[in-house]
mmCIF file of C-alpha atoms in Angstrom:
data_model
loop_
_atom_site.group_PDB
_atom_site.id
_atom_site.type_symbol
_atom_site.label_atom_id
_atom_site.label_comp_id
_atom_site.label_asym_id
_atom_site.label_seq_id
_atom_site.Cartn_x
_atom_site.Cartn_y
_atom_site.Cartn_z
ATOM 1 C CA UNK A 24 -97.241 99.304 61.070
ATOM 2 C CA UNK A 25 -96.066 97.956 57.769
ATOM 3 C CA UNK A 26 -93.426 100.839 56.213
ATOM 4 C CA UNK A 27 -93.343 101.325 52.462
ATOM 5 C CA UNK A 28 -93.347 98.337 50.490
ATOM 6 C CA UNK A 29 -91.357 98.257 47.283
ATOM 7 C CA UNK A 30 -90.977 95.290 44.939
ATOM 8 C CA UNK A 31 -89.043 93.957 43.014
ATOM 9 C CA UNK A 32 -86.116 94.408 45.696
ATOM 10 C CA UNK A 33 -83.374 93.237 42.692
ATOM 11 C CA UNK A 34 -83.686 93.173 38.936
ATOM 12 C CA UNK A 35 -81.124 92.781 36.350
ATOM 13 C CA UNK A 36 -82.820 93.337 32.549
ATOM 14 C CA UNK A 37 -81.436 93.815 29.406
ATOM 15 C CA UNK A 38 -80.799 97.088 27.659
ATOM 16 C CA UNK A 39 -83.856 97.758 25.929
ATOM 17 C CA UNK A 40 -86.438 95.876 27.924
ATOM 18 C CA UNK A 41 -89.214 97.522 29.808
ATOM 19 C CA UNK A 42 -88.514 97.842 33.823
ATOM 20 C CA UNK A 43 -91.359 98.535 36.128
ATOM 21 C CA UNK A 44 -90.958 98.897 39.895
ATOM 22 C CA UNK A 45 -93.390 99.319 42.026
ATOM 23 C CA UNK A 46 -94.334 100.797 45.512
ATOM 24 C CA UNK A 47 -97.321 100.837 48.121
ATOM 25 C CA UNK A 48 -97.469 103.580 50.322
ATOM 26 C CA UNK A 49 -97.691 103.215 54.437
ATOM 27 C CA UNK A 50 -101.164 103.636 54.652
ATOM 28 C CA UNK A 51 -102.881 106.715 55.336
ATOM 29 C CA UNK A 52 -100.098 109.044 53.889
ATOM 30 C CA UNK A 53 -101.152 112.156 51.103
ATOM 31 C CA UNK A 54 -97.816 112.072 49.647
ATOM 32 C CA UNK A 55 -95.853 110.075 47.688
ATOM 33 C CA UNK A 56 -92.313 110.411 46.284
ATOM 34 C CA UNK A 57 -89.814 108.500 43.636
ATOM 35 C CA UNK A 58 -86.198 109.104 44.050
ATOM 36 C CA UNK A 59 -83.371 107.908 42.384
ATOM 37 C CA UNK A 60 -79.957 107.129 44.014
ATOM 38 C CA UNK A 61 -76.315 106.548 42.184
ATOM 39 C CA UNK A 62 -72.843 107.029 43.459
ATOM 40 C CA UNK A 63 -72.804 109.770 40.795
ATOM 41 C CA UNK A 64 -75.393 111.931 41.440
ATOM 42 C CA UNK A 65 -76.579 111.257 44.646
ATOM 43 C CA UNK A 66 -80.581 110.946 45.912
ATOM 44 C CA UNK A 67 -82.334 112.562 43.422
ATOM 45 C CA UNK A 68 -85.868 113.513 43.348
ATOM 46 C CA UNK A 69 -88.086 111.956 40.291
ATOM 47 C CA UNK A 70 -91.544 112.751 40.920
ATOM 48 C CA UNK A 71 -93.978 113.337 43.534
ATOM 49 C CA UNK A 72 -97.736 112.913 44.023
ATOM 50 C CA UNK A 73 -100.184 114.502 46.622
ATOM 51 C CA UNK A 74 -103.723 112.454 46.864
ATOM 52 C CA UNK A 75 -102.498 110.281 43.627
ATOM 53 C CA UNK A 76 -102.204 113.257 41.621
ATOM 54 C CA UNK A 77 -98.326 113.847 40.282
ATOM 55 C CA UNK A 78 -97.755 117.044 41.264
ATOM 56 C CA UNK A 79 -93.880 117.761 40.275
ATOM 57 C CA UNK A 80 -92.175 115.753 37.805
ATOM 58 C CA UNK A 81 -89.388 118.048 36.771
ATOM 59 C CA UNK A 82 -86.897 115.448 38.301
ATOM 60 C CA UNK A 83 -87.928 112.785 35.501
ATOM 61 C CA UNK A 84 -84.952 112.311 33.334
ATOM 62 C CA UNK A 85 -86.806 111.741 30.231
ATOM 63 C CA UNK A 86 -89.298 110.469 28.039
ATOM 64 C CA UNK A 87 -88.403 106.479 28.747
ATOM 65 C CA UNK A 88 -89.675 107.380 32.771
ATOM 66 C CA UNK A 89 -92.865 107.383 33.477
ATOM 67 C CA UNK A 90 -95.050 107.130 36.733
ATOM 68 C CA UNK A 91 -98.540 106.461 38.013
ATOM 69 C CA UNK A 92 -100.466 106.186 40.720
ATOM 70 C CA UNK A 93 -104.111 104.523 39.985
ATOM 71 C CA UNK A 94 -104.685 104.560 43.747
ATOM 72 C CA UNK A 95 -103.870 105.899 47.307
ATOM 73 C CA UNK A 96 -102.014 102.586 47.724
ATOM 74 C CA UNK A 97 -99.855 101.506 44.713
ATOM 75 C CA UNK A 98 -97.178 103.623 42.299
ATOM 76 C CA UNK A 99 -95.699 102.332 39.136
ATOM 77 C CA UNK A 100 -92.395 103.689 37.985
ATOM 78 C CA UNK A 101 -91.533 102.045 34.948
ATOM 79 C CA UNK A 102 -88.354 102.669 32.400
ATOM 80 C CA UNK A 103 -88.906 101.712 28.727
ATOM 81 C CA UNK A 104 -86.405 101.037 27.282
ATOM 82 C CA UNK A 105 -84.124 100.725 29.894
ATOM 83 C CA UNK A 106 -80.308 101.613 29.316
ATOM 84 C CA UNK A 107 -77.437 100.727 31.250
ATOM 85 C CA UNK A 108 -77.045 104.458 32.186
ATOM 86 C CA UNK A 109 -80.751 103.655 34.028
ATOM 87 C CA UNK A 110 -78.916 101.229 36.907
ATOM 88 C CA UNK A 111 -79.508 102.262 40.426
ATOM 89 C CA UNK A 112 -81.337 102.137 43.647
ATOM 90 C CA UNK A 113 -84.540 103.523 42.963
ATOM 91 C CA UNK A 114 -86.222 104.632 46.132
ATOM 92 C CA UNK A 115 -90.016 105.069 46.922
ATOM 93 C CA UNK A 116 -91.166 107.332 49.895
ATOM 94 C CA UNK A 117 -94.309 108.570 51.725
ATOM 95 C CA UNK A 118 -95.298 110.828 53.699
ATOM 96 C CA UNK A 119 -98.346 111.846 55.586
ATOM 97 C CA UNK A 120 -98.378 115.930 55.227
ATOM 98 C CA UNK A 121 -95.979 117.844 54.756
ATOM 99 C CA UNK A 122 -95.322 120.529 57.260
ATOM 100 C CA UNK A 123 -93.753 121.142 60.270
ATOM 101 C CA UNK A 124 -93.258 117.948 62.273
ATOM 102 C CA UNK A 125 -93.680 115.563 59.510
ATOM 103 C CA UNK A 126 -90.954 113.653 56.949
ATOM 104 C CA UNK A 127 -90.782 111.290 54.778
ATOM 105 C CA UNK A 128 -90.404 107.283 55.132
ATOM 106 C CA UNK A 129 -88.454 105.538 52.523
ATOM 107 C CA UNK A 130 -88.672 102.076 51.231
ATOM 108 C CA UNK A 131 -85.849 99.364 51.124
ATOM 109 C CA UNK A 132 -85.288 100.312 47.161
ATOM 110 C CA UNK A 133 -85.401 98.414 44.354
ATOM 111 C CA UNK A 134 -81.979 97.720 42.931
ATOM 112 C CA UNK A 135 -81.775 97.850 39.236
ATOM 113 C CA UNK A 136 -78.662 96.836 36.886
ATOM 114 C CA UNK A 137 -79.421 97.067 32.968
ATOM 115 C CA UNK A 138 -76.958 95.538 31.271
ATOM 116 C CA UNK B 27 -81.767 124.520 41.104
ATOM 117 C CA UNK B 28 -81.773 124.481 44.715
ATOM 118 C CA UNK B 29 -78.546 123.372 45.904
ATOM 119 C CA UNK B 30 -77.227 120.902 49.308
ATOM 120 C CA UNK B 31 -73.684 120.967 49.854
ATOM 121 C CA UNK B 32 -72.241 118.746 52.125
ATOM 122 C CA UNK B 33 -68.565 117.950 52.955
ATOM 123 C CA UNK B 34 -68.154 114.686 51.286
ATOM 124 C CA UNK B 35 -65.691 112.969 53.197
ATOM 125 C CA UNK B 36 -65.161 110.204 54.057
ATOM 126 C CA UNK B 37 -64.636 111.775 57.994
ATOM 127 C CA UNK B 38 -62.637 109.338 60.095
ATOM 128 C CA UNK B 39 -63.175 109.728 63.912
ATOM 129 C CA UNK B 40 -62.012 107.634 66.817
ATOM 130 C CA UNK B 41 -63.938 105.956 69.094
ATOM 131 C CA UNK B 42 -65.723 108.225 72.171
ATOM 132 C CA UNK B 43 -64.552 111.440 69.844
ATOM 133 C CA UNK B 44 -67.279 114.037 68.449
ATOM 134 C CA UNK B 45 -67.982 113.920 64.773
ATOM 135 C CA UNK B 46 -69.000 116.698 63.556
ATOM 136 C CA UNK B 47 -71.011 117.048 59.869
ATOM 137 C CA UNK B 48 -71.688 120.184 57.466
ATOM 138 C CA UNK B 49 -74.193 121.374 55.230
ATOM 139 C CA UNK B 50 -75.593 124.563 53.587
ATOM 140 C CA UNK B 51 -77.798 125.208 51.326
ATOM 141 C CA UNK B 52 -79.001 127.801 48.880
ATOM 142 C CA UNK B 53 -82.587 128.213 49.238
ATOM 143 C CA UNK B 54 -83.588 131.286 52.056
ATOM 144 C CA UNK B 55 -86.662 129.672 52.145
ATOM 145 C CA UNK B 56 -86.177 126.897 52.815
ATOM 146 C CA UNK B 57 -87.974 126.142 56.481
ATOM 147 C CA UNK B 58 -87.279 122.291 56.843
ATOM 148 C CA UNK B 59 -83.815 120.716 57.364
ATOM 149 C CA UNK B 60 -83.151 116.972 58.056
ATOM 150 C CA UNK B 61 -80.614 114.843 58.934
ATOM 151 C CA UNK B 62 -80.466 110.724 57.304
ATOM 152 C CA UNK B 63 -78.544 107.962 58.058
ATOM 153 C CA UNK B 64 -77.403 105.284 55.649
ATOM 154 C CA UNK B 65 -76.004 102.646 56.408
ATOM 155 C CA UNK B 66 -74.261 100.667 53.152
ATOM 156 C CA UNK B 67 -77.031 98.631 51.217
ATOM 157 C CA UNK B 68 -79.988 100.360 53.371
ATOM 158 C CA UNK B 69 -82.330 103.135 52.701
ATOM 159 C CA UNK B 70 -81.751 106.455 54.596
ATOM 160 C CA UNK B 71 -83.765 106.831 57.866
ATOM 161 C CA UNK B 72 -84.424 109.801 59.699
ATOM 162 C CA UNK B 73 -82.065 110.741 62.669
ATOM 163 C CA UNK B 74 -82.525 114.770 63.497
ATOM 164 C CA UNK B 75 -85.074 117.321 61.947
ATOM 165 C CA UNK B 76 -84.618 120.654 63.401
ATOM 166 C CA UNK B 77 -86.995 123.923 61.934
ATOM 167 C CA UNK B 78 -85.353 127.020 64.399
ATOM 168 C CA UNK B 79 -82.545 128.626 64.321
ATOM 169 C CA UNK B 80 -80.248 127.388 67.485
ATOM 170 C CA UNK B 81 -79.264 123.782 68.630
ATOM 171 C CA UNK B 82 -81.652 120.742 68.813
ATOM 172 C CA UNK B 83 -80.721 117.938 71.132
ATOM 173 C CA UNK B 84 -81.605 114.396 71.144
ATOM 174 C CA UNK B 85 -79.727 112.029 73.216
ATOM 175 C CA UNK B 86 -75.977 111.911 71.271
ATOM 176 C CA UNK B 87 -77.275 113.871 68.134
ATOM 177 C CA UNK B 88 -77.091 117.810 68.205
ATOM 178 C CA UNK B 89 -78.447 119.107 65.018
ATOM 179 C CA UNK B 90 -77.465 123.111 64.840
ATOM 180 C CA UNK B 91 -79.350 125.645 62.290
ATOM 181 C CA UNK B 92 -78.421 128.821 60.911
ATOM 182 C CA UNK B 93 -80.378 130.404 58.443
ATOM 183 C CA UNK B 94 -79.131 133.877 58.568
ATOM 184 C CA UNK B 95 -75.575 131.643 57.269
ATOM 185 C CA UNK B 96 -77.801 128.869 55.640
ATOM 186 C CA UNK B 97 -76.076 126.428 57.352
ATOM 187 C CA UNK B 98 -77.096 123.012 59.302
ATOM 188 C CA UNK B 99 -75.066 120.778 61.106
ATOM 189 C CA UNK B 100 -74.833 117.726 62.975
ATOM 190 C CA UNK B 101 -72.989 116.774 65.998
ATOM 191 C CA UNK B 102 -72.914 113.028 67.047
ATOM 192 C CA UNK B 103 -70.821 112.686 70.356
ATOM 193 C CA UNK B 104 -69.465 109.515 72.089
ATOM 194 C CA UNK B 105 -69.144 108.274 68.332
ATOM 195 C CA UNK B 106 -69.600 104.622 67.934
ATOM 196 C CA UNK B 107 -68.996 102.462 65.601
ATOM 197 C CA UNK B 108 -72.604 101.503 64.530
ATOM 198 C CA UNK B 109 -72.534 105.481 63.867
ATOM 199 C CA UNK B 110 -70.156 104.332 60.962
ATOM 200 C CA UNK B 111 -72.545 105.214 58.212
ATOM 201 C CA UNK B 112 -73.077 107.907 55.626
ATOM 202 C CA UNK B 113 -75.026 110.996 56.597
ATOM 203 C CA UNK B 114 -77.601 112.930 54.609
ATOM 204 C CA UNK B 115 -78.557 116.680 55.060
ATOM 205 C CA UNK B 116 -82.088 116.845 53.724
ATOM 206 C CA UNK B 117 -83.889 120.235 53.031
ATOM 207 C CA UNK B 118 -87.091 121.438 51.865
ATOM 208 C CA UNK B 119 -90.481 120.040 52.113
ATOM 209 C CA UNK B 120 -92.499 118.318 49.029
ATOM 210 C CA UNK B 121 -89.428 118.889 47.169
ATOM 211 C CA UNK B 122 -87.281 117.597 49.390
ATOM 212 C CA UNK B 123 -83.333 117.839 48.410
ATOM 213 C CA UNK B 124 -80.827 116.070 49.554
ATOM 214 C CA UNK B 125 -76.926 116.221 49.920
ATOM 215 C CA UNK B 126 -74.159 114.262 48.319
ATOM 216 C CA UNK B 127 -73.719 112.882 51.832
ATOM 217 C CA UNK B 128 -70.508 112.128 54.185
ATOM 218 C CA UNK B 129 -69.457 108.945 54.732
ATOM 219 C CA UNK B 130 -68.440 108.677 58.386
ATOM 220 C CA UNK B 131 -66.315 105.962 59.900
ATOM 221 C CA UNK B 132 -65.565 105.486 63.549
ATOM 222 C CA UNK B 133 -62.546 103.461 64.920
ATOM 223 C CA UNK B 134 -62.760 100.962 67.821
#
């Protein structure tokens, strides 16, 4: 089975450009989830959805982030403007239900540097 | 906020020896608790998940739960070194948190 499927793997943009990453779910799963990893502050939780519909995006750091998901197999995160403060490894993850006995899968991450 | 503490390391263990990871946590409800490995430049991937208070086994892994003392651990013996890695305590469910993470190194 194909795992989660995140492109682009690496970008490098320039501060103020618009950065969109993207993700497609392993088929079949409710659940989808954007994290957000730095030496700093860890893996941090952006948003999640449940059946495409974002259900928790408390995580988002702020107006510049935003996330969709048109359909149960493709997610948009996308920065704008990106800042330099925005570089990481941002993470997408699915999962098929979540209770007991089920977790989630991640992607390979896209790795972002705004310079 | 919900809160995952783990030791942060880095934990240096020889060869053959037990390693041995922490984490609480401060959510009593929380009913889910995970354990990731990352290895450098690769996305975390699921090693232990253990609901029940009490030990879990699986081959070299021993996850251990306490929720009375909201406190997981995990327990990797006959270390390796393709254990060298760093390890995340996960907890929760749709909003899954995770630790800082402990880097672990083992020594041929």
């Amino acid at each position: 089975d194909a795992g989660v499927i995140q492109s682009p793997r690496h970008e490098v943009t320039e501060m103020g450009q618009e950065v969109t990453l993207r993700c497609k779910p392993i088929s079949g799963h409710d659940y989808l989830f954007w994290y957000r990893q730095t030496m700093m502050r860890g893996l941090e939780l952006l948003i999640y959805f449940n059946n495409n519909v974002p259900i928790d995006d408390s995580g988002m750091p702020e107006d510049r982030f935003s996330a969709k998901m048109p359909n149960a197999s493709f997610s948009t995160l996308k920065i704008q403007p990106s800042e330099p403060r925005d570089s990481a490894v941002y993470f997408c993850a699915s999962s098929p239900a979540l209770t007991t006995g089920n977790t989630i899968y991640f992607g390979e991450g896209s790795w972002l540097t705004v310079v | 906020q919900k809160e995952v503490e783990q030791n942060s390391g880095p934990l240096s263990v020889p060869e053959g020896a037990i390693a041995s990871l922490n984490c609480t946590y401060s959510d009593r409800g929380s009913q889910s608790f995970f354990w990731y490995r990352q290895y450098s430049g690769k996305s975390p991937e699921l090693i232990m998940f253990i609901y029940s208070n009490g030990d879990k086994e699986d081959g070299r892994f021993t996850a251990q739960l306490n929720k009375a003392s909201q406190y997981v651990s995990l327990l990797i013996r006959d270390s390796q070194p393709s254990d060298s890695a760093t390890y995340l305590c996960a907890v929760g469910a749709s909003d899954m948190r995770f630790g800082a993470g402990t880097r672990l190194t083992v020594k041929p």
